[in-house]
Structure formats: C-alpha cells, structure tokens
CSV table of C-alpha atoms in Angstrom, one decimal:
chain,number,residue,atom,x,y,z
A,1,UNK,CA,-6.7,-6.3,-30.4
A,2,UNK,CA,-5.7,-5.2,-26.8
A,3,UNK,CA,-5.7,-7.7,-24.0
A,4,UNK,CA,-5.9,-6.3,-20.9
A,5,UNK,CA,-4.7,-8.8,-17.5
A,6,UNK,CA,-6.2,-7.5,-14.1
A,7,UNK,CA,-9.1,-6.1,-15.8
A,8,UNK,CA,-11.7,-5.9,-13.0
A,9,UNK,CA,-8.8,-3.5,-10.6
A,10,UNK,CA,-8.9,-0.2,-10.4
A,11,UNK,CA,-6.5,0.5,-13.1
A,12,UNK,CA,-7.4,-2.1,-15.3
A,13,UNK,CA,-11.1,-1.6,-15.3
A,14,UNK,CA,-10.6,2.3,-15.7
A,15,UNK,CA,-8.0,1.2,-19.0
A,16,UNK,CA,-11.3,-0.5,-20.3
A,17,UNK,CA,-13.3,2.8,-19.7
A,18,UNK,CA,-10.9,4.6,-21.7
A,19,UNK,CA,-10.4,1.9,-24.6
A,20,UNK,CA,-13.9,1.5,-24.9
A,21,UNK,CA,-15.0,2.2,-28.5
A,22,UNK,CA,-11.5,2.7,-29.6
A,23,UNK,CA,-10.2,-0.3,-29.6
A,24,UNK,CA,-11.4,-3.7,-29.8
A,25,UNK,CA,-10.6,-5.7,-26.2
A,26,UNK,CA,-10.2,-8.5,-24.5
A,27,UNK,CA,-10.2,-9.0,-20.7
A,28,UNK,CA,-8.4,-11.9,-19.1
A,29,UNK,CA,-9.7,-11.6,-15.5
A,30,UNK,CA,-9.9,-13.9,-12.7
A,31,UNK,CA,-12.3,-13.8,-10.1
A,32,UNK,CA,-14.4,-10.6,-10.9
A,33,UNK,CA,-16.2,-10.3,-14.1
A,34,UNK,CA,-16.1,-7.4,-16.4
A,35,UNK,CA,-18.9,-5.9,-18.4
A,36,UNK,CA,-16.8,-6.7,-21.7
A,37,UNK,CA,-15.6,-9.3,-23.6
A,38,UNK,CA,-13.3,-11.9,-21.6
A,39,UNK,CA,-11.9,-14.4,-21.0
A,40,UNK,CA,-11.6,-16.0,-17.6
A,41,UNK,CA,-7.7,-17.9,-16.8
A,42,UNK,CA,-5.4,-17.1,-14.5
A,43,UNK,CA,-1.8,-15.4,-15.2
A,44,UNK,CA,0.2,-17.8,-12.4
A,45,UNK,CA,-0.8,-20.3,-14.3
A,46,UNK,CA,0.9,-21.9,-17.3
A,47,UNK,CA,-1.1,-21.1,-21.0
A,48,UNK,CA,-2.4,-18.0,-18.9
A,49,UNK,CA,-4.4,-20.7,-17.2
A,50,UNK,CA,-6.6,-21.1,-20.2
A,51,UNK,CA,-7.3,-24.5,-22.6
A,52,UNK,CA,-4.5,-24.8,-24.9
A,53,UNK,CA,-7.1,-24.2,-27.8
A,54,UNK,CA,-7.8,-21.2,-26.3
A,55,UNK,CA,-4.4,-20.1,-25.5
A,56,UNK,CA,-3.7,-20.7,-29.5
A,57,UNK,CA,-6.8,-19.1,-30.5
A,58,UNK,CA,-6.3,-15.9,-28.2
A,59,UNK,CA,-2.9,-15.5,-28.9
A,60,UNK,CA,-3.4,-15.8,-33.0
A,61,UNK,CA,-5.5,-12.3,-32.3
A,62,UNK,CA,-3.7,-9.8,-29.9
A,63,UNK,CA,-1.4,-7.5,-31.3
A,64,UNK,CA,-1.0,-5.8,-27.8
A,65,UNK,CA,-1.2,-7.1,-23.6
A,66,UNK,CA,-1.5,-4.3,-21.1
A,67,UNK,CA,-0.6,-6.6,-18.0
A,68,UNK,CA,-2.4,-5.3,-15.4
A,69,UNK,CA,-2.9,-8.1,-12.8
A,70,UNK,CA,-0.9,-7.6,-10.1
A,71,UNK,CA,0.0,-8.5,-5.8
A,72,UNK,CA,0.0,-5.2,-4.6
A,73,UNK,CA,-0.3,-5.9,-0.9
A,74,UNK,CA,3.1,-5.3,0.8
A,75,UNK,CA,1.7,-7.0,3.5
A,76,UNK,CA,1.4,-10.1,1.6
A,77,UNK,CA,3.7,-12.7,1.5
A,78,UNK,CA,6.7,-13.4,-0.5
A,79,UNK,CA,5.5,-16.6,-2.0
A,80,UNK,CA,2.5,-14.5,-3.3
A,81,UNK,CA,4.6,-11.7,-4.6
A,82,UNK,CA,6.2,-13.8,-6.2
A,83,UNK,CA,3.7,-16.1,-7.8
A,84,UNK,CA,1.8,-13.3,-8.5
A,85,UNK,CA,4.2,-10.4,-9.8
A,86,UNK,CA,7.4,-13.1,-10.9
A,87,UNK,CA,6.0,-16.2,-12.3
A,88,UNK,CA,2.7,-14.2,-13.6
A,89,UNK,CA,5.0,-11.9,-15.2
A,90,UNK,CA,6.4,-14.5,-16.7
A,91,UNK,CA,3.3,-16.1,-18.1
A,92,UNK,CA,2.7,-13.1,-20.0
A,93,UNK,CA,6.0,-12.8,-21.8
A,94,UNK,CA,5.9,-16.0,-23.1
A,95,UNK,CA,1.8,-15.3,-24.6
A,96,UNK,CA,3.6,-12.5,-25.7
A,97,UNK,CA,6.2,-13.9,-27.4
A,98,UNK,CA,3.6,-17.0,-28.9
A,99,UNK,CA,1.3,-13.9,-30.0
A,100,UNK,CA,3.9,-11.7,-31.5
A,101,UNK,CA,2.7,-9.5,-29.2
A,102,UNK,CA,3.8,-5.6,-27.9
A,103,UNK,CA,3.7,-5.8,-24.3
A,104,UNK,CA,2.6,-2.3,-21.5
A,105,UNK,CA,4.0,-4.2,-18.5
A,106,UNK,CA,2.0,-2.4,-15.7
A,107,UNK,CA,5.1,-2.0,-12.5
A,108,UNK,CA,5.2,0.2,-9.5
A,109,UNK,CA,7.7,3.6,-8.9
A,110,UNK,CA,8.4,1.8,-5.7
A,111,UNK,CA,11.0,-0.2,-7.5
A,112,UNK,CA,13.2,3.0,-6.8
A,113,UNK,CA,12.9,2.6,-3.2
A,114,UNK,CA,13.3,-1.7,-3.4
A,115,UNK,CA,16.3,-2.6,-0.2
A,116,UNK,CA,15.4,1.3,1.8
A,117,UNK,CA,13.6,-1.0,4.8
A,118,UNK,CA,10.7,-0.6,4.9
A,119,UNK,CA,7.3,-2.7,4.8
A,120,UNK,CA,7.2,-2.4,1.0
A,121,UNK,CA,10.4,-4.0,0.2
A,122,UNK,CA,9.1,-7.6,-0.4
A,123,UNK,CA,6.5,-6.1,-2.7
A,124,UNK,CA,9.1,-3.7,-4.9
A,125,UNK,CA,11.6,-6.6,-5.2
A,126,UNK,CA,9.0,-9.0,-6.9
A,127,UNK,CA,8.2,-6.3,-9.0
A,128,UNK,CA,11.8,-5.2,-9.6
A,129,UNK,CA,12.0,-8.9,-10.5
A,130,UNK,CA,9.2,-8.9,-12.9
A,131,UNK,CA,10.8,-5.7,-14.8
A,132,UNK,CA,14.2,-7.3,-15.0
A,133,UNK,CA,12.0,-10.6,-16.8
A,134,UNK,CA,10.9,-8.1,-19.5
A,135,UNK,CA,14.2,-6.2,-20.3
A,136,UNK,CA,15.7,-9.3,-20.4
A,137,UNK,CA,13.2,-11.1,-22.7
A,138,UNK,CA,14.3,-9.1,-25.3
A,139,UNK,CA,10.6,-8.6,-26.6
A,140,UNK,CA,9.0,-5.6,-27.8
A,141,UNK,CA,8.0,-4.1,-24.6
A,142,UNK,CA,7.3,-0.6,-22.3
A,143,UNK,CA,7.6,-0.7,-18.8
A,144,UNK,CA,4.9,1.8,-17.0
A,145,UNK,CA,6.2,2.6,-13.3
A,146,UNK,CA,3.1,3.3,-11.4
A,147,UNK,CA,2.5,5.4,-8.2
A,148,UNK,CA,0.1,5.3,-5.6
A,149,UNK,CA,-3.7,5.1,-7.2
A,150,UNK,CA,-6.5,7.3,-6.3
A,151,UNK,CA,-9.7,7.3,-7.4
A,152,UNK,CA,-11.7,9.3,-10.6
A,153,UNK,CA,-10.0,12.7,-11.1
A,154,UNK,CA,-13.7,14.0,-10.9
A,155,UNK,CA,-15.9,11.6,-9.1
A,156,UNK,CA,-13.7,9.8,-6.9
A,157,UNK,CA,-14.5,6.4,-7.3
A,158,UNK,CA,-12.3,3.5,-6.4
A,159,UNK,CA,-13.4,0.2,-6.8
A,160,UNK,CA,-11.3,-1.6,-3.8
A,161,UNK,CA,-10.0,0.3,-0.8
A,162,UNK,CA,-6.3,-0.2,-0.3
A,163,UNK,CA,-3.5,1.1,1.9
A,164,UNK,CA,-3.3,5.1,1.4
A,165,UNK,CA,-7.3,5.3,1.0
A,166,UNK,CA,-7.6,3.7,4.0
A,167,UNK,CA,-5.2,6.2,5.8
A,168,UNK,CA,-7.3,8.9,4.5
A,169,UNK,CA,-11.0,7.3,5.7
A,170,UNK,CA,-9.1,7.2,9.3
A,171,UNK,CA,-8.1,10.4,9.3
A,172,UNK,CA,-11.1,11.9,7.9
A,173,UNK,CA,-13.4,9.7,10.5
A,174,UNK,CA,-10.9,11.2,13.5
A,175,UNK,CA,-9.5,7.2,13.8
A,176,UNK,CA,-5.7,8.2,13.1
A,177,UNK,CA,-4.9,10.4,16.1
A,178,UNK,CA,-1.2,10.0,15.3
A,179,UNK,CA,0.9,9.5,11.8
A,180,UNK,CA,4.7,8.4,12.2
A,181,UNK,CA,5.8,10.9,9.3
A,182,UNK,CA,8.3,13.8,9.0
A,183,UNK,CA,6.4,16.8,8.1
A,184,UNK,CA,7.1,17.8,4.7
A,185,UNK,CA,7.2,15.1,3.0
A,186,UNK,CA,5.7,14.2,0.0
A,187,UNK,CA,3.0,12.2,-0.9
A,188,UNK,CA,3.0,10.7,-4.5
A,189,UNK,CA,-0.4,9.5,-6.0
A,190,UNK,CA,-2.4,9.5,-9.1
A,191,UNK,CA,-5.7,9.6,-10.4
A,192,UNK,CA,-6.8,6.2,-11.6
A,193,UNK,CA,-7.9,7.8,-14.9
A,194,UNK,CA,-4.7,9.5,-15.2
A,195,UNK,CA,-2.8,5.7,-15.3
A,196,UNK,CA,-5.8,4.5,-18.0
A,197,UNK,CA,-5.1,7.3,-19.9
A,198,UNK,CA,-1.1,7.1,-20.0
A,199,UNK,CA,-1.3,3.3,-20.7
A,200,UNK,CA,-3.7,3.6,-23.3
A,201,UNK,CA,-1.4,5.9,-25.1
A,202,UNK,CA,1.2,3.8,-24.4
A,203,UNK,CA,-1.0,1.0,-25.8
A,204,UNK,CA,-0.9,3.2,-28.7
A,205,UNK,CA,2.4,3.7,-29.2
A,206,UNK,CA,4.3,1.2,-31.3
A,207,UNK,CA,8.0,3.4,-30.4
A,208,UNK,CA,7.1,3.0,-26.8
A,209,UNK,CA,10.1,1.3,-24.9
A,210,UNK,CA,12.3,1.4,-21.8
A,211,UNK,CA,10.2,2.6,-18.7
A,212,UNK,CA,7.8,5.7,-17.9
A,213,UNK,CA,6.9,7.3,-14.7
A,214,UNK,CA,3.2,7.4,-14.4
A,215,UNK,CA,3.5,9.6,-11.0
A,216,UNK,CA,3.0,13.0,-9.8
A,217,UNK,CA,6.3,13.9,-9.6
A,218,UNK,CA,6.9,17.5,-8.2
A,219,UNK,CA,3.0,18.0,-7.8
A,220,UNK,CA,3.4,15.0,-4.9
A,221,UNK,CA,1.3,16.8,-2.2
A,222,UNK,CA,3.2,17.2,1.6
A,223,UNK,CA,1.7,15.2,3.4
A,224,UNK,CA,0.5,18.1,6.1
A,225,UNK,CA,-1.4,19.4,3.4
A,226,UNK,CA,-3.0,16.2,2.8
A,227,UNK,CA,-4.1,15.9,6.3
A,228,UNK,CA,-5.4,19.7,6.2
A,229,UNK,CA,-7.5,18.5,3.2
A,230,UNK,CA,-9.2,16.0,5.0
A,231,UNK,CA,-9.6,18.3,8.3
A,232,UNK,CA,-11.3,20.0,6.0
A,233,UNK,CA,-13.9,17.8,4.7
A,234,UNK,CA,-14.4,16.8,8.0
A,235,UNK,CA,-15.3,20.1,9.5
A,236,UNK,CA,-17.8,20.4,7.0
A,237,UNK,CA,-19.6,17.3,7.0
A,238,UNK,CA,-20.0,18.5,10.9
A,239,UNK,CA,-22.3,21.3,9.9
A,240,UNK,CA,-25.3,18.7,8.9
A,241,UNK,CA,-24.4,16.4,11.9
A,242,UNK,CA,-26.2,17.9,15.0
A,243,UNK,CA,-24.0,15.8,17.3
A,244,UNK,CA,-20.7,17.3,16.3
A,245,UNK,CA,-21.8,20.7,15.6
A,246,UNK,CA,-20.6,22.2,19.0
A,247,UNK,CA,-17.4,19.9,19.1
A,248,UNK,CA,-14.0,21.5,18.3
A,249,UNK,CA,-13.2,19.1,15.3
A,250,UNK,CA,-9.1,20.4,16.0
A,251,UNK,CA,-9.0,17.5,18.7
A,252,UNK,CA,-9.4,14.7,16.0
A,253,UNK,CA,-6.9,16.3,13.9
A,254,UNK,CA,-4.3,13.8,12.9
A,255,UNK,CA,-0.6,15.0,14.6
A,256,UNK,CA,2.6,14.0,12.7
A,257,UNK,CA,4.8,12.6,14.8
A,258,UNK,CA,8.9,11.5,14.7
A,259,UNK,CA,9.5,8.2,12.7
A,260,UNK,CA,11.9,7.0,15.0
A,261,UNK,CA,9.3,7.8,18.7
A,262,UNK,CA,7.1,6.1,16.7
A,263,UNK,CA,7.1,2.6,18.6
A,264,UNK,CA,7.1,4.7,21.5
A,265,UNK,CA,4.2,6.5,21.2
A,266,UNK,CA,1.9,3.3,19.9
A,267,UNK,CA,3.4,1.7,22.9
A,268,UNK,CA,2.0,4.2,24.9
A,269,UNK,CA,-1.4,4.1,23.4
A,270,UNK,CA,-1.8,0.5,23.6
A,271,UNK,CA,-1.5,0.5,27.1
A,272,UNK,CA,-3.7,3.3,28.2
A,273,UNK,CA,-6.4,1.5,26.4
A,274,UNK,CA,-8.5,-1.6,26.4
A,275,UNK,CA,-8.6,-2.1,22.1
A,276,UNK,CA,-6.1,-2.7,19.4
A,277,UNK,CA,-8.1,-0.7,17.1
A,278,UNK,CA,-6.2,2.7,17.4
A,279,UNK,CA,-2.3,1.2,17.7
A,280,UNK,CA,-3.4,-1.0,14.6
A,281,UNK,CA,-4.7,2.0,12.6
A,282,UNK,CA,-0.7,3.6,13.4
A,283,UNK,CA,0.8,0.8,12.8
A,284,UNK,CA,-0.6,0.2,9.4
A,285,UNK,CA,-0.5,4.0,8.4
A,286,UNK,CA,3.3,4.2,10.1
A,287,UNK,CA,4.0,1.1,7.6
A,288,UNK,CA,2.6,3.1,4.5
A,289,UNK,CA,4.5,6.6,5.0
A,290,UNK,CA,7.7,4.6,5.5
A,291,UNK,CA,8.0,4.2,1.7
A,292,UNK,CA,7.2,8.1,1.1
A,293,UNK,CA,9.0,9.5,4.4
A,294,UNK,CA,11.4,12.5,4.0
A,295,UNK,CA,12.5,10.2,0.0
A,296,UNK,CA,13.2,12.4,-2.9
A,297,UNK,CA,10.0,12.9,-5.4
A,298,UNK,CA,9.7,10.2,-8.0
A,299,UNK,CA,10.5,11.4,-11.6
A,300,UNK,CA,7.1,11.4,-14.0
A,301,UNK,CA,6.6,11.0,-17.7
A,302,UNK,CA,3.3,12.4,-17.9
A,303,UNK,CA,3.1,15.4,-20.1
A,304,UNK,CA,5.5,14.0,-22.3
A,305,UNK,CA,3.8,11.0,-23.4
A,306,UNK,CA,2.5,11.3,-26.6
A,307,UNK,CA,-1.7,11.7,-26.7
A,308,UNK,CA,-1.5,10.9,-23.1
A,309,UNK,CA,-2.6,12.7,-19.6
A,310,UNK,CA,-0.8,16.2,-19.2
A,311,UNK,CA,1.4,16.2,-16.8
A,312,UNK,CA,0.1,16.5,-13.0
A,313,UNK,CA,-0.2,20.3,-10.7
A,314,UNK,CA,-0.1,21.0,-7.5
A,315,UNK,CA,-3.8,21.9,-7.8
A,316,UNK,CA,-4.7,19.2,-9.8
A,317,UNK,CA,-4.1,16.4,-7.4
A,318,UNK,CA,-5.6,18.8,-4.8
A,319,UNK,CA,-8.8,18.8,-6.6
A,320,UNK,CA,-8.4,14.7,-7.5
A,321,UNK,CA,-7.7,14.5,-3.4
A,322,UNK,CA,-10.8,15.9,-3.1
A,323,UNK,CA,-12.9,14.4,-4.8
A,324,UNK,CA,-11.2,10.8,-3.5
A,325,UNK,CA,-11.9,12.0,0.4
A,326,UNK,CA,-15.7,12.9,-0.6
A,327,UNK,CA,-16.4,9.8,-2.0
A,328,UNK,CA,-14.9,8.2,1.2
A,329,UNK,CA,-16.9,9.9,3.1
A,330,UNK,CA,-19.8,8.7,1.7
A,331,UNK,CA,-19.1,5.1,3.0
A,332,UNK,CA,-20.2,3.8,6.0
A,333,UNK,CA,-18.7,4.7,9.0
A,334,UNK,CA,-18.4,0.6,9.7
A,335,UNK,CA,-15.5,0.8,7.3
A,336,UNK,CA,-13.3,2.4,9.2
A,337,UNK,CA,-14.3,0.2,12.6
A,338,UNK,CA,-11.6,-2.9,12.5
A,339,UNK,CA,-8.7,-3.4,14.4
C-alpha cells in the first residue's frame, strides 16, 4: 500500500497515473479530490489531520508515503513555508514511524541554492529544513530533489500554472518584453511524468536512501534557446491569425537584459506607461531567473535509477518544451492579462 500526500498537484496526481494498476493507493488530499481512493486530512495537522481511528487504521496498512504535498510559492510567506514544508514534514515522519513505514520525501534541487539571495531563499530553507527532519529521524527514508516541473512529456498538460509556465505564456503572448537574465544560462526543468516515473521507482525500491536529483542536469536548456522556442510557436500560430499576419512578430521578441540594469530598466518602463501590468510581468519573471542565473547545472540521478525515467537530452526537453508552450497556447489569452 502506497500513500501518496499532495495527490491532486501536478506531481502527485501524475504519480497516481503511473501507479495505477500497479500498486494499490491511497491519496491523502486536501482541498481537491482525486478520481481514486482517499482519504481527505490535512498534513499541518496533527494525526495527518485525520480521526484518530482513522489515523490507526491507515497507518496499520501503508508500507510506503510518497509525501507530495508541498508550499511551493516562493512568494509565500514564511509562516506558510514553514507550516506547510516544516511542521507538515513533520507530520509525515511521525505516520511514518506509527506505520512502519518507507518514506519518498518529495524536496526541491533549490536546496543547493538556499542563502544565494534571491526570491527563493525562504522557500529552499523550509525545504532544506524539512530534509534535515528526515536524515535526522533516523527512519527508513529517500529524499527526491525535484526541479522545475513542466507539463506531460507528450501532451503538455499541467494541472496548475506556476512561476516558469507563466514566464513562458508571457513570452509566447509578446507580454514579457524584457527578462533580467544573463544569456547563457541554463534553465533546469522536468517533465511531470518524468518525476512520477522516478518516484515511483523509487517507491519501488526498498535500497533507496540518501537523496536523488530528479533534474535535467546537463540537458538544462539556455535560456535563449528557450525563448527562441517560444518565438517560434508564436510565429506560427500568426499564420491562422489574419490580424498578425503582416506584423513582424521580431518586435515582441523577449530581449535578455543585465541582472544588475534590471531595476533600471523596469523603472523606466513604469514610467512611460499608465499600467503596472508590463513592470509586474518583469518583476515576477526577474524574481524566477534569479534562482537559475549564470548558477552551475544541478546534478541528476535520472538514468541511473533503477526501472526509472532515462536520463534527460538536450532534445528531449526540447520536445517536452514544446509540447508545454502548445498547450499554453491553447488557453485563453485572459490568462496572461493581470498585473
């Protein structure tokens, strides 16, 4: 029996795509339902915020906890983090130790850039935090260090927008006309069935232990090329738009700019224009790439986990960024109109 926290995000519900008629599975979700059996409590809570009965009954039939359920906001704040990715982490160890359990403990590879200033520090401290919890617990457990998540390798699909697929919506709707980044760098993301598939085979594992790097690695794409990509899907959406047929789509190319003229620049922008909706877009983009800009490339397991996802190519995540800008194309152009 597999018990899977966070089921309904975009990892976890893609781990109960891959489990499904392997393994028998529980769900512990908290807001969203899940088309599988669950149970509905809450991991910030004590007994997983469940009855005590069933807290006793649960825990007398999982042999394994994929904890999924996680803050990942950086823009959150601390006391969240921390409830969420400290004292929920905590939760979990102790069903795990009640249960006899083996624990996946779902982190992020941003813990390897916790204390570098920038906007995701908060966020890689709690879940440096939580990691510390579980080495220190002493409990049979694997830690998975997770990149960025895009969606489906082959269709795309993401069930909740978050920072860098929001990046890529602006830039691909001409919204992002500048991106604080050093050209070059490298971007480091994953296809959300990629993840399912390396903690399922972690799930697997009983020799599992000590932490794995479920990243790209060297096949991190530079970050020009991701913008090129979605120049590219631009373009040709253009050639069924009668509109923007005769428009050079060059002049809504997204420019990399310095880091450090970055204030500057959105400075400058803000006041040659009557709405916050362009600086915003910068801002929260600028924010993102400070965690990626001109850093070394994460390390990554994949290839070398055993019955897991091979390991990640440079036209591989090409393809997977492809398919992850299509399907954002595909939403309504409202969703990228907010300031």
């Amino acid at each position: 029996m597999i018990l899977i926290t966070g089921a309904s995000g975009a990892v976890g519900s893609a781990l109960l795509r891959e489990l499904h008629g392997v393994d028998e599975v529980i769900a512990l979700t908290h807001n969203k339902p899940v088309d599988t059996r669950s149970a509905r409590g809450d991991v910030t809570r004590p007994w997983l915020g469940l009855h005590p009965a069933d807290y006793r009954d649960l825990a007398a039939k999982v042999d394994v906890i994929v904890h999924c359920a996680a803050a990942v906001n950086f823009s959150a704040s601390h006391k969240h983090l921390h409830r969420v990715n400290v004292v929920g982490t905590g939760h979990v160890l102790r069903f795990a130790e009640d249960a006899g359990a083996r624990l996946v403990h779902g982190s992020t590879a941003f813990v390897a850039r916790a204390g570098d200033g920038t906007p995701f520090d908060a966020y890689a401290a709690t879940k440096a935090a939580g990691e510390t919890l579980v080495r220190e617990s002493g409990l049979p457990a694997c830690i998975a260090r997770i990149s960025t998540v895009i969606g489906d390798s082959r269709t795309g699909d993401i069930p909740r927008l978050q920072a860098f697929h929001n990046l890529l919506g602006f830039a691909l709707s001409g919204r992002l006309p500048f991106l604080p980044c050093t050209p070059g760098t490298r971007v480091d993301f994953v296809p959300r069935d990629a993840v399912a598939g390396a903690l399922a085979a972690l799930a697997h594992d009983h020799d599992a232990h000590g932490e794995r790097w479920i990243t790209a690695g060297p096949a991190a794409l530079p970050i020009d090329r991701v913008i090129d990509i979605a120049c590219e899907a631009a373009a040709a959406r253009t050639e069924y738009d009668e509109d923007l047929r005769d428009i050079d789509q060059s002049v809504f190319r997204t420019r990399l700019i310095d880091p450090a003229a970055a204030t500057t620049v959105i400075n400058a922008v803000l006041a040659r224009t009557s709405s916050s909706a362009t600086p915003s877009i910068i801002q929260r983009a600028a924010d993102l790439m400070a965690a990626f800009d001109d850093a070394e490339p994460f390390p990554t397991s994949l290839g070398r986990i055993p019955s897991g996802p091979p390991v990640l190519t440079a036209e591989s995540s090409e393809t997977a960024l492809r398919h992850q800008i299509d399907h954002l194309a595909e939403l309504p152009r409202e969703t990228w109109e907010f300031s």
